[in-house]
Amino acid sequence: MKKSLLIGCFFLLSLASAFSQSVLSGNVYDSLTSESLSGVNIYLPEINIGTSTDENGKFKIEMPPTRSRIRVSHIGFSTFTMVYKGNNDLHIALLPAQNLDEIVIQAFRATELTPVTEKTLQKDQLKPLLVGQDVQFVLEKATPSILSYSESGGGFSNYGQFRLRGIDQSRVNITLNGAPLNDMIDQGVFFSNFTDFTNSIQSVQVQRGVGTSSNGTASYAGSINFESVKLNDEKPSGEIELVGGSFNTYKVRLSAKTGLLPSKTAFFTQFSTFTTDGYRYHTGTDSYSFYGSGGYFGDNDVVKFTAFIGNSQNGLAYSPVAISEIDNDPRTNYLNENDTDNFGQRFVQLQHTHRFSDNANLSSSFYYGGSGGDYFYSYYDENGALNQINYPLQNNHFGITSSFNSNLWVEKLNFTTGIHAYTFRRLNEESLMPDDANPYYVEHSNKDEISLFAKADYLLGKFRIYGDLQFRTLNLTIDPDDTVLPDESNIIKNWTFLNPRLGLTYELDQHKTIVHQLWQYGQRANQSGYFWRVFFDPIQPCERNR
């Protein structure tokens, strides 16, 4: 019996050894100069471990017995991805990044080795999840720590919110190409105002915690950074998408992309529209959006224009419903069918990036954001007559941001510094319908802010030190209606903030855990919903004569 047990243990140990991890070693160098590159990120995305090259460009990392992707990235160089097939000695030549878009987005975001909890999703990872739903419902399925809520109950559009690590979205810094999307006073973002936004982006990074955000609202819960769709790295293409689903949901999306033309310009355009009845009673939505982008891509300069406009008309369902009513009919909505909104949002951004060298560039952008519309509330007076109040809102947001990105002075130092300034103007009104032209309450709110920021990470032996410092000064003025509130003076607030962040990682035994992610998906009760999707590709990719 003991002999059999010993033989069995020997067999198990042999089997474990056969399937044990192997050590992969290699070196990384500049393909043009053949110089070794230190501080290069070596990352295994399937198992969330990574390391970085030493001062001689060498690295070692334990590999799993199964195939795994290896992602090699470094500021100023194009990211390289390969599949590990068992070879234990690699010589990797990185190409200096020719795509300035890639350089700029690296400067705004955290890398896998930055001491920040983050998840970055590319367009091809988001595509299987998309049926035209708003952003928060996609991110809930694709990233940990996000839980979304849908007032209409359909999880498609209408008014929806999300929480990141249990904190509401007004405490989440949300940007597109570094420009803030948050309302700068109430700090919310209403994705239903610009339908199908997710189909217009190239990638999204979700940072959980204070993160590395430089522009816009404070990231108490985290930050979400969107990168607009790339223009110059694909061939000409076109797409037609038809979607149908539960509760009379129908959507059409048309898009076209030129690819990079001989004139060094490229363009992309997209139009989406959909209608749905919503899951809860009278929570239907009719919406449309248009997205357009174009750019010039020179050897050392990129000029890029991005714009979108959207509008949605929603039936409202914000009032809570008693559990007894939900048990009887989960589609119950206490609000009147005349309680609707009609809101739109618009955004324009003009970016310019200049490359001084492979290791230094300056990126600046001017942006405008605005939104507005009507929001109706119905009630019955003491005589039983139906009355309605409109709460119209208009705001305009102008801003400029500029950042200098470099690892010029010290090979192991990546450094970014910049400035962000904006002015925000908001108009709140209240009027008794149908006399909408003569509001009984008018309030003006203004907010102006200037912020300076700097961040850097430095590789020191096995330590990677990360620092981020932001200085913000702002003024907020609220001017209430003098007729309704004659004794109320203007509210004037001035604040100044200094926000430092410091992070440190240490490489232990040539590998380290980058992020320990607990995958937590918010599950919505089954509502017997379904969706179908059909694609047509009328424009076939083709080679262009240069």
Coordinates of C-alpha atoms in Angstrom, one line a residue:
M1 CA 0.0 0.0 0.0
K2 CA 2.8 2.4 0.9
K3 CA 4.7 1.5 -2.2
S4 CA 1.6 2.2 -4.4
L5 CA 1.2 5.5 -2.6
L6 CA 4.8 6.5 -3.2
I7 CA 4.5 5.7 -6.9
G8 CA 1.3 7.7 -7.1
C9 CA 2.9 10.7 -5.5
F10 CA 5.9 10.5 -7.8
F11 CA 3.6 10.4 -10.8
L12 CA 1.7 13.5 -9.6
L13 CA 4.9 15.4 -9.0
S14 CA 6.2 14.4 -12.4
L15 CA 2.9 15.5 -13.9
A16 CA 3.0 18.8 -12.0
S17 CA 6.5 19.4 -13.2
A18 CA 5.6 18.8 -16.8
F19 CA 2.9 21.4 -16.6
S20 CA 4.8 23.9 -14.5
Q21 CA 5.5 27.4 -15.6
S22 CA 8.6 28.1 -17.6
V23 CA 10.8 31.2 -17.4
L24 CA 10.8 33.4 -20.5
S25 CA 13.8 35.7 -20.9
G26 CA 14.7 38.2 -23.6
N27 CA 15.8 41.7 -24.5
V28 CA 14.1 44.7 -26.1
Y29 CA 15.8 47.2 -28.3
D30 CA 15.1 50.2 -30.7
S31 CA 14.6 48.8 -34.2
L32 CA 16.3 51.9 -35.8
T33 CA 19.3 52.4 -33.5
S34 CA 19.6 48.9 -32.1
E35 CA 20.0 50.5 -28.6
S36 CA 18.6 48.5 -25.6
L37 CA 15.5 50.0 -24.1
S38 CA 15.0 50.1 -20.3
G39 CA 11.7 50.4 -18.5
V40 CA 9.7 48.7 -21.3
N41 CA 6.5 47.1 -20.1
I42 CA 6.2 43.3 -20.6
Y43 CA 2.6 42.3 -19.8
L44 CA 0.5 39.1 -19.9
P45 CA -3.1 40.3 -20.1
E46 CA -4.7 36.9 -19.6
I47 CA -3.2 36.4 -16.2
N48 CA -2.5 40.0 -15.1
I49 CA 1.3 39.7 -14.4
G50 CA 4.1 41.7 -15.9
T51 CA 7.6 43.0 -15.5
S52 CA 9.8 45.6 -17.1
T53 CA 13.2 45.6 -18.8
D54 CA 16.3 46.5 -16.8
E55 CA 19.0 49.0 -17.7
N56 CA 20.3 46.6 -20.3
G57 CA 17.0 46.1 -21.9
K58 CA 16.7 42.5 -20.5
F59 CA 13.7 40.9 -18.8
K60 CA 12.6 37.6 -17.3
I61 CA 9.0 36.5 -16.6
E62 CA 7.3 33.2 -15.6
M63 CA 5.0 32.0 -18.4
P64 CA 2.0 29.7 -17.9
P65 CA 1.9 26.3 -19.6
T66 CA -0.8 27.3 -22.0
R67 CA -0.5 29.9 -24.7
S68 CA -0.7 33.5 -23.6
R69 CA -0.4 36.8 -25.3
I70 CA 2.6 39.0 -24.5
R71 CA 2.1 42.8 -24.9
V72 CA 5.2 44.9 -25.1
S73 CA 4.8 48.7 -24.7
H74 CA 6.9 51.8 -24.2
I75 CA 6.3 55.5 -24.4
G76 CA 7.2 56.8 -27.8
F77 CA 7.1 53.3 -29.5
S78 CA 4.3 51.3 -31.1
T79 CA 2.9 48.6 -28.9
F80 CA 3.8 45.1 -30.0
T81 CA 1.7 42.0 -29.2
M82 CA 2.6 38.3 -29.8
V83 CA 1.4 34.9 -28.8
Y84 CA 3.8 32.9 -26.6
K85 CA 4.5 29.5 -28.2
G86 CA 7.1 28.0 -25.9
N87 CA 10.2 29.8 -27.1
N88 CA 12.2 30.9 -24.1
D89 CA 14.5 33.5 -25.5
L90 CA 13.1 36.5 -27.3
H91 CA 14.7 39.5 -29.1
I92 CA 12.1 42.2 -29.6
A93 CA 12.6 45.2 -31.8
L94 CA 10.2 48.1 -31.1
L95 CA 9.4 50.6 -33.8
P96 CA 9.3 54.3 -32.9
A97 CA 5.6 55.2 -32.9
Q98 CA 4.6 56.8 -36.2
N99 CA 1.0 57.3 -35.0
L100 CA 0.9 60.5 -33.0
D101 CA -2.6 59.6 -31.8
E102 CA -1.1 56.6 -30.0
I103 CA 1.5 58.7 -28.4
V104 CA -1.0 61.2 -27.1
I105 CA -3.4 58.6 -25.7
Q106 CA -0.5 56.9 -23.9
A107 CA 0.2 60.2 -22.2
F108 CA -3.3 60.6 -20.9
R109 CA -3.7 57.1 -19.6
A110 CA -2.2 54.6 -17.1
T111 CA -0.1 51.7 -18.4
E112 CA -0.4 48.1 -17.1
L113 CA 2.6 48.8 -14.8
T114 CA 1.4 52.2 -13.4
P115 CA 0.3 51.7 -9.8
V116 CA -3.4 52.3 -10.7
T117 CA -6.2 49.8 -10.9
E118 CA -7.4 50.0 -14.5
K119 CA -9.0 48.1 -17.3
T120 CA -8.5 49.1 -21.0
L121 CA -10.8 47.8 -23.7
Q122 CA -10.2 48.1 -27.4
K123 CA -12.9 48.4 -30.1
D124 CA -12.7 44.7 -31.0
Q125 CA -13.4 43.7 -27.4
L126 CA -16.5 46.0 -27.2
K127 CA -18.0 45.1 -30.5
P128 CA -19.5 41.7 -29.5
L129 CA -21.4 43.5 -26.7
L130 CA -22.9 46.3 -28.7
V131 CA -26.5 46.4 -29.8
G132 CA -26.8 50.2 -29.6
Q133 CA -27.2 50.5 -25.8
D134 CA -25.9 53.4 -23.8
V135 CA -22.3 53.3 -22.5
Q136 CA -23.0 52.4 -18.9
F137 CA -24.8 49.2 -19.9
V138 CA -21.8 48.1 -22.0
L139 CA -19.2 48.9 -19.4
E140 CA -21.2 47.0 -16.7
K141 CA -20.7 43.8 -18.8
A142 CA -17.1 44.5 -19.8
T143 CA -15.4 45.9 -16.7
P144 CA -15.4 45.1 -12.9
S145 CA -16.8 47.3 -10.2
I146 CA -19.4 49.0 -12.4
L147 CA -23.1 48.5 -11.7
S148 CA -25.7 50.3 -13.9
Y149 CA -29.3 51.3 -13.3
S150 CA -32.0 51.8 -15.9
E151 CA -35.1 53.9 -15.2
S152 CA -37.0 52.4 -18.1
G153 CA -36.0 48.9 -17.0
G154 CA -34.8 47.9 -20.5
G155 CA -31.0 48.5 -20.0
F156 CA -30.9 50.0 -23.5
S157 CA -31.3 53.8 -23.2
N158 CA -33.5 56.5 -21.6
Y159 CA -32.3 57.7 -18.3
G160 CA -29.6 55.4 -16.9
Q161 CA -26.9 55.8 -14.3
F162 CA -23.9 53.7 -13.1
R163 CA -21.9 53.4 -9.9
L164 CA -18.2 52.7 -9.8
R165 CA -17.1 51.0 -6.6
G166 CA -20.4 51.9 -5.1
I167 CA -20.0 55.7 -5.8
D168 CA -22.4 57.5 -8.2
Q169 CA -21.2 58.7 -11.6
S170 CA -21.1 62.4 -10.6
R171 CA -17.9 61.5 -8.8
V172 CA -16.4 59.8 -11.9
N173 CA -14.1 61.8 -14.2
I174 CA -15.3 61.1 -17.8
T175 CA -13.4 62.4 -20.8
L176 CA -13.2 62.1 -24.6
N177 CA -9.6 62.5 -25.9
G178 CA -8.8 64.3 -22.7
A179 CA -11.8 66.8 -22.9
P180 CA -14.4 66.6 -20.1
L181 CA -17.9 65.3 -20.8
N182 CA -19.2 65.9 -17.3
D183 CA -21.5 68.8 -16.6
M184 CA -19.2 71.1 -14.8
I185 CA -21.7 72.1 -12.1
D186 CA -23.8 69.0 -11.3
Q187 CA -21.0 66.8 -12.7
G188 CA -23.4 64.3 -14.3
V189 CA -23.2 62.7 -17.8
F190 CA -26.3 61.7 -19.6
F191 CA -25.3 59.2 -22.3
S192 CA -28.8 58.9 -23.7
N193 CA -28.4 62.4 -25.1
F194 CA -25.9 61.1 -27.7
T195 CA -27.1 57.7 -28.9
D196 CA -24.7 54.9 -29.9
F197 CA -21.6 56.7 -28.6
T198 CA -19.8 53.4 -28.0
N199 CA -19.7 52.7 -31.7
S200 CA -17.8 55.9 -32.2
I201 CA -14.8 55.1 -30.0
Q202 CA -11.6 53.2 -30.5
S203 CA -10.9 52.3 -26.9
V204 CA -11.9 53.1 -23.3
Q205 CA -9.9 52.9 -20.1
V206 CA -11.7 52.6 -16.7
Q207 CA -9.6 53.5 -13.7
R208 CA -10.9 52.6 -10.3
G209 CA -9.8 55.0 -7.5
V210 CA -8.3 58.4 -7.8
G211 CA -6.4 57.4 -10.9
T212 CA -4.4 59.6 -13.2
S213 CA -7.1 62.0 -14.5
S214 CA -5.8 65.5 -15.3
N215 CA -8.8 67.4 -16.7
G216 CA -12.4 67.8 -15.7
T217 CA -14.1 66.8 -12.5
A218 CA -12.4 65.1 -9.5
S219 CA -12.2 61.4 -9.8
Y220 CA -13.2 60.3 -6.3
A221 CA -14.6 57.0 -7.6
G222 CA -12.5 56.7 -10.7
S223 CA -12.2 57.9 -14.2
I224 CA -13.4 56.8 -17.7
N225 CA -11.3 57.9 -20.6
F226 CA -12.6 57.4 -24.2
E227 CA -10.5 57.5 -27.3
S228 CA -12.3 58.5 -30.5
V229 CA -12.2 56.2 -33.4
K230 CA -8.9 56.0 -35.2
L231 CA -8.9 57.4 -38.7
N232 CA -5.6 56.7 -40.3
D233 CA -4.9 53.0 -39.5
E234 CA -7.7 51.3 -41.5
K235 CA -8.6 50.8 -45.1
P236 CA -11.9 52.3 -46.6
S237 CA -14.9 50.6 -45.1
G238 CA -18.6 51.1 -44.6
E239 CA -21.2 49.5 -42.4
I240 CA -25.0 49.2 -42.1
E241 CA -26.4 47.8 -38.8
L242 CA -30.0 46.9 -38.1
V243 CA -31.1 45.9 -34.6
G244 CA -34.5 44.7 -33.4
G245 CA -35.5 43.6 -29.9
S246 CA -38.0 43.4 -27.2
F247 CA -40.6 46.2 -26.4
N248 CA -40.6 47.3 -30.1
T249 CA -36.9 48.3 -30.1
Y250 CA -35.5 49.1 -33.5
K251 CA -32.3 50.7 -34.5
V252 CA -30.4 51.7 -37.7
R253 CA -26.8 52.7 -37.9
L254 CA -24.9 53.8 -41.0
S255 CA -21.1 54.5 -41.0
A256 CA -18.4 55.1 -43.5
K257 CA -14.6 55.5 -43.3
T258 CA -12.2 56.7 -46.0
G259 CA -9.0 55.3 -44.5
L260 CA -5.8 57.4 -45.1
L261 CA -6.0 59.2 -48.4
P262 CA -3.1 60.2 -50.6
S263 CA -3.6 63.8 -49.3
K264 CA -2.7 62.5 -45.8
T265 CA -6.3 63.1 -44.7
A266 CA -8.9 60.7 -43.4
F267 CA -12.6 60.9 -42.5
F268 CA -15.2 59.0 -40.6
T269 CA -18.9 59.6 -40.2
Q270 CA -21.8 57.8 -38.5
F271 CA -25.5 58.3 -38.1
S272 CA -27.7 56.3 -35.6
T273 CA -31.4 56.4 -34.8
F274 CA -33.6 54.1 -32.7
T275 CA -37.0 53.8 -31.1
T276 CA -38.2 51.7 -28.2
D277 CA -41.2 51.4 -26.0
G278 CA -39.1 50.7 -22.9
Y279 CA -39.8 48.0 -20.4
R280 CA -41.8 50.1 -17.9
Y281 CA -45.1 51.7 -19.0
H282 CA -44.7 54.9 -21.1
T283 CA -40.9 55.0 -20.9
G284 CA -40.4 55.0 -24.6
T285 CA -37.4 56.7 -26.3
D286 CA -37.0 58.2 -29.8
S287 CA -33.4 59.2 -30.4
Y288 CA -30.9 60.1 -33.1
S289 CA -27.2 61.0 -33.2
F290 CA -24.6 62.1 -35.7
Y291 CA -20.8 61.6 -35.2
G292 CA -18.1 62.9 -37.5
S293 CA -14.4 63.1 -37.5
G294 CA -11.6 64.1 -39.9
G295 CA -7.9 64.7 -39.7
Y296 CA -4.6 65.6 -41.4
F297 CA -1.7 63.2 -40.6
G298 CA 1.7 64.7 -41.4
D299 CA 5.1 63.4 -40.5
N300 CA 5.4 65.5 -37.4
D301 CA 1.9 67.2 -37.1
V302 CA -1.6 65.9 -36.7
V303 CA -4.7 68.0 -36.8
K304 CA -7.9 66.2 -35.9
F305 CA -11.5 67.4 -35.7
T306 CA -14.2 65.5 -33.8
A307 CA -17.9 66.4 -33.4
F308 CA -21.1 64.8 -32.4
I309 CA -24.7 65.9 -31.9
G310 CA -27.6 63.9 -30.4
N311 CA -31.2 64.3 -29.3
S312 CA -33.5 62.0 -27.4
Q313 CA -37.2 62.2 -26.3
N314 CA -37.9 60.0 -23.3
G315 CA -40.8 59.0 -21.2
L316 CA -39.9 59.5 -17.6
A317 CA -39.9 56.9 -14.7
Y318 CA -37.9 58.4 -11.9
S319 CA -40.5 57.9 -9.2
P320 CA -40.0 54.9 -6.9
V321 CA -42.7 52.2 -6.9
A322 CA -44.0 50.2 -3.9
I323 CA -42.8 46.6 -3.7
S324 CA -46.5 45.4 -3.6
E325 CA -47.1 47.2 -6.9
I326 CA -43.9 45.7 -8.4
D327 CA -45.0 42.2 -7.3
N328 CA -48.3 42.7 -9.0
D329 CA -46.9 44.3 -12.2
P330 CA -43.1 45.0 -12.5
R331 CA -43.8 47.4 -15.4
T332 CA -45.7 49.9 -13.1
N333 CA -44.8 53.5 -13.5
Y334 CA -46.5 56.1 -11.3
L335 CA -45.6 59.1 -13.5
N336 CA -48.0 60.6 -15.9
E337 CA -47.6 59.6 -19.6
N338 CA -47.2 63.3 -20.3
D339 CA -44.1 63.5 -18.2
T340 CA -41.4 63.5 -20.9
D341 CA -38.2 65.2 -21.8
N342 CA -36.7 66.4 -25.1
F343 CA -32.9 66.9 -24.6
G344 CA -29.9 67.2 -26.9
Q345 CA -26.2 67.3 -26.5
R346 CA -23.4 68.5 -28.7
F347 CA -19.6 68.4 -28.7
V348 CA -16.8 69.8 -30.9
Q349 CA -13.1 69.3 -30.5
L350 CA -10.1 70.5 -32.5
Q351 CA -6.8 68.9 -31.7
H352 CA -3.2 69.6 -32.8
T353 CA -0.2 67.5 -32.0
H354 CA 3.4 68.3 -32.9
R355 CA 6.2 65.9 -32.5
F356 CA 9.6 67.5 -31.6
S357 CA 11.3 64.1 -31.6
D358 CA 10.4 60.4 -31.0
N359 CA 10.6 61.2 -27.3
A360 CA 8.8 64.6 -27.0
N361 CA 5.5 66.0 -28.3
L362 CA 3.1 68.8 -27.5
S363 CA -0.7 68.2 -27.8
S364 CA -3.3 71.0 -27.6
S365 CA -7.0 71.1 -28.1
F366 CA -9.9 73.5 -28.1
Y367 CA -13.3 72.0 -27.3
Y368 CA -16.9 73.1 -26.9
G369 CA -19.7 71.1 -25.2
G370 CA -23.3 72.1 -24.8
S371 CA -26.7 70.6 -23.9
G372 CA -30.2 71.7 -23.5
G373 CA -33.9 70.9 -23.7
D374 CA -37.2 70.6 -22.0
Y375 CA -38.2 68.5 -18.9
F376 CA -41.9 68.2 -18.1
Y377 CA -43.6 67.4 -14.8
S378 CA -47.3 66.8 -14.5
Y379 CA -49.5 67.1 -11.5
Y380 CA -53.2 67.4 -10.6
D381 CA -54.4 70.5 -8.7
E382 CA -57.0 70.6 -5.9
N383 CA -59.8 70.7 -8.6
G384 CA -58.5 67.6 -10.3
A385 CA -57.2 69.5 -13.3
L386 CA -54.0 68.3 -14.9
N387 CA -51.2 70.9 -14.8
Q388 CA -47.7 70.8 -16.2
I389 CA -44.4 72.5 -15.3
N390 CA -41.5 72.7 -17.7
Y391 CA -37.9 72.8 -16.4
P392 CA -35.9 73.8 -19.4
L393 CA -32.1 73.8 -19.2
Q394 CA -29.3 75.2 -21.4
N395 CA -25.5 75.1 -20.9
N396 CA -22.4 76.0 -22.9
H397 CA -18.9 74.8 -22.1
F398 CA -15.8 76.2 -23.7
G399 CA -12.3 74.9 -22.8
I400 CA -8.7 74.5 -23.9
T401 CA -6.1 72.0 -22.8
S402 CA -2.5 71.6 -23.7
S403 CA 0.1 69.0 -22.5
F404 CA 3.8 68.3 -23.1
N405 CA 4.8 64.6 -23.1
S406 CA 8.4 63.5 -22.9
N407 CA 10.9 60.9 -21.8
L408 CA 13.6 63.1 -23.2
W409 CA 15.9 64.0 -20.3
V410 CA 16.3 60.7 -18.5
E411 CA 15.8 57.4 -20.4
K412 CA 13.8 55.8 -17.5
L413 CA 11.6 58.9 -16.9
N414 CA 8.2 59.5 -18.6
F415 CA 7.0 63.0 -17.9
T416 CA 3.8 64.9 -18.8
T417 CA 2.8 68.4 -17.8
G418 CA 0.0 70.6 -19.0
I419 CA -2.8 73.2 -18.4
H420 CA -6.5 73.1 -18.7
A421 CA -8.9 76.1 -18.6
Y422 CA -12.6 76.4 -19.2
T423 CA -15.7 78.5 -18.8
F424 CA -19.1 77.1 -18.2
R425 CA -22.4 79.0 -18.6
R426 CA -25.8 77.5 -17.4
L427 CA -29.4 78.7 -17.6
N428 CA -32.1 77.1 -15.5
E429 CA -35.8 78.1 -15.9
E430 CA -39.2 77.1 -14.8
S431 CA -42.4 77.8 -16.6
L432 CA -46.1 76.8 -16.2
M433 CA -47.4 75.3 -19.4
P434 CA -48.6 76.2 -21.9
D435 CA -47.0 79.7 -21.2
D436 CA -43.5 78.3 -21.9
A437 CA -42.3 81.6 -23.4
N438 CA -42.7 83.5 -20.1
P439 CA -40.9 81.5 -17.3
Y440 CA -41.7 82.4 -13.7
Y441 CA -38.2 81.6 -12.6
V442 CA -34.8 82.3 -14.3
E443 CA -31.4 81.4 -12.8
H444 CA -27.9 81.9 -14.2
S445 CA -24.9 79.9 -13.1
N446 CA -21.3 80.5 -14.2
K447 CA -18.2 78.5 -13.4
D448 CA -14.6 79.2 -14.5
E449 CA -11.5 77.1 -13.7
I450 CA -7.8 76.9 -14.5
S451 CA -5.8 73.8 -13.6
L452 CA -2.1 72.9 -13.9
F453 CA -1.0 69.3 -13.8
A454 CA 2.2 67.3 -13.9
K455 CA 2.8 63.5 -13.7
A456 CA 5.8 61.3 -14.1
D457 CA 6.9 57.7 -13.5
Y458 CA 10.5 56.7 -13.0
L459 CA 12.1 53.3 -13.0
L460 CA 14.7 52.8 -10.2
G461 CA 16.0 49.3 -10.2
K462 CA 13.1 47.1 -9.2
F463 CA 11.1 50.1 -8.1
R464 CA 8.7 52.1 -10.3
I465 CA 7.8 55.4 -8.7
Y466 CA 4.7 57.3 -9.9
G467 CA 3.8 60.9 -9.0
D468 CA 0.9 63.1 -10.1
L469 CA 0.3 66.7 -8.9
Q470 CA -2.7 68.9 -9.9
F471 CA -3.3 72.5 -8.9
R472 CA -6.9 73.9 -9.5
T473 CA -8.4 77.2 -8.9
L474 CA -12.0 78.0 -9.7
N475 CA -14.9 80.4 -9.3
L476 CA -18.6 79.5 -9.1
T477 CA -21.4 82.1 -9.2
I478 CA -25.1 81.4 -8.9
D479 CA -27.5 84.2 -9.7
P480 CA -31.1 83.2 -8.5
D481 CA -34.3 84.8 -9.9
D482 CA -34.8 88.3 -8.3
T483 CA -38.6 88.1 -8.6
V484 CA -39.1 84.8 -6.9
L485 CA -36.2 85.2 -4.4
P486 CA -35.9 89.0 -4.0
D487 CA -33.9 88.7 -0.7
E488 CA -31.4 86.2 -1.9
S489 CA -28.0 87.5 -3.0
N490 CA -25.8 85.9 -5.5
I491 CA -23.9 82.8 -4.3
I492 CA -20.2 83.3 -5.0
K493 CA -17.7 80.5 -4.2
N494 CA -13.9 80.5 -4.8
W495 CA -11.9 77.4 -4.2
T496 CA -8.3 76.4 -4.7
F497 CA -7.1 72.8 -4.6
L498 CA -3.7 71.0 -4.6
N499 CA -4.1 67.3 -5.3
P500 CA -1.0 65.2 -5.0
R501 CA -0.8 61.4 -5.8
L502 CA 2.0 59.0 -5.3
G503 CA 2.4 55.4 -6.2
L504 CA 5.1 52.8 -5.9
T505 CA 5.4 49.3 -7.3
Y506 CA 8.2 46.8 -6.6
E507 CA 9.3 43.9 -8.8
L508 CA 9.6 40.7 -6.8
D509 CA 11.4 37.7 -8.3
Q510 CA 11.3 39.1 -11.8
H511 CA 7.5 39.2 -11.9
K512 CA 4.8 41.0 -10.0
T513 CA 1.0 41.1 -9.9
I514 CA -0.1 44.3 -11.6
V515 CA -3.8 44.3 -10.6
H516 CA -5.8 41.8 -8.6
Q517 CA -9.2 42.1 -10.2
L518 CA -12.4 40.7 -8.8
W519 CA -14.7 40.4 -11.7
Q520 CA -18.1 41.6 -10.4
Y521 CA -20.9 41.8 -12.9
G522 CA -24.2 43.4 -12.0
Q523 CA -27.0 41.1 -12.9
R524 CA -30.4 42.4 -13.9
A525 CA -33.5 40.3 -13.3
N526 CA -34.5 38.4 -16.4
Q527 CA -37.0 40.5 -18.4
S528 CA -37.4 38.0 -21.3
G529 CA -35.6 40.5 -23.6
Y530 CA -33.9 39.6 -26.8
F531 CA -32.0 41.4 -29.6
W532 CA -31.0 40.5 -33.1
R533 CA -28.5 42.2 -35.3
V534 CA -27.7 42.2 -39.0
F535 CA -24.6 43.7 -40.7
F536 CA -24.1 44.7 -44.3
D537 CA -20.7 45.8 -45.6
P538 CA -21.4 47.5 -49.0
I539 CA -17.9 49.1 -49.2
Q540 CA -15.2 46.5 -49.6
P541 CA -11.7 47.3 -48.3
C542 CA -9.2 47.9 -51.1
E543 CA -5.6 48.9 -51.7
R544 CA -4.9 52.4 -52.9
N545 CA -2.3 53.4 -55.4
R546 CA 0.3 55.7 -53.7

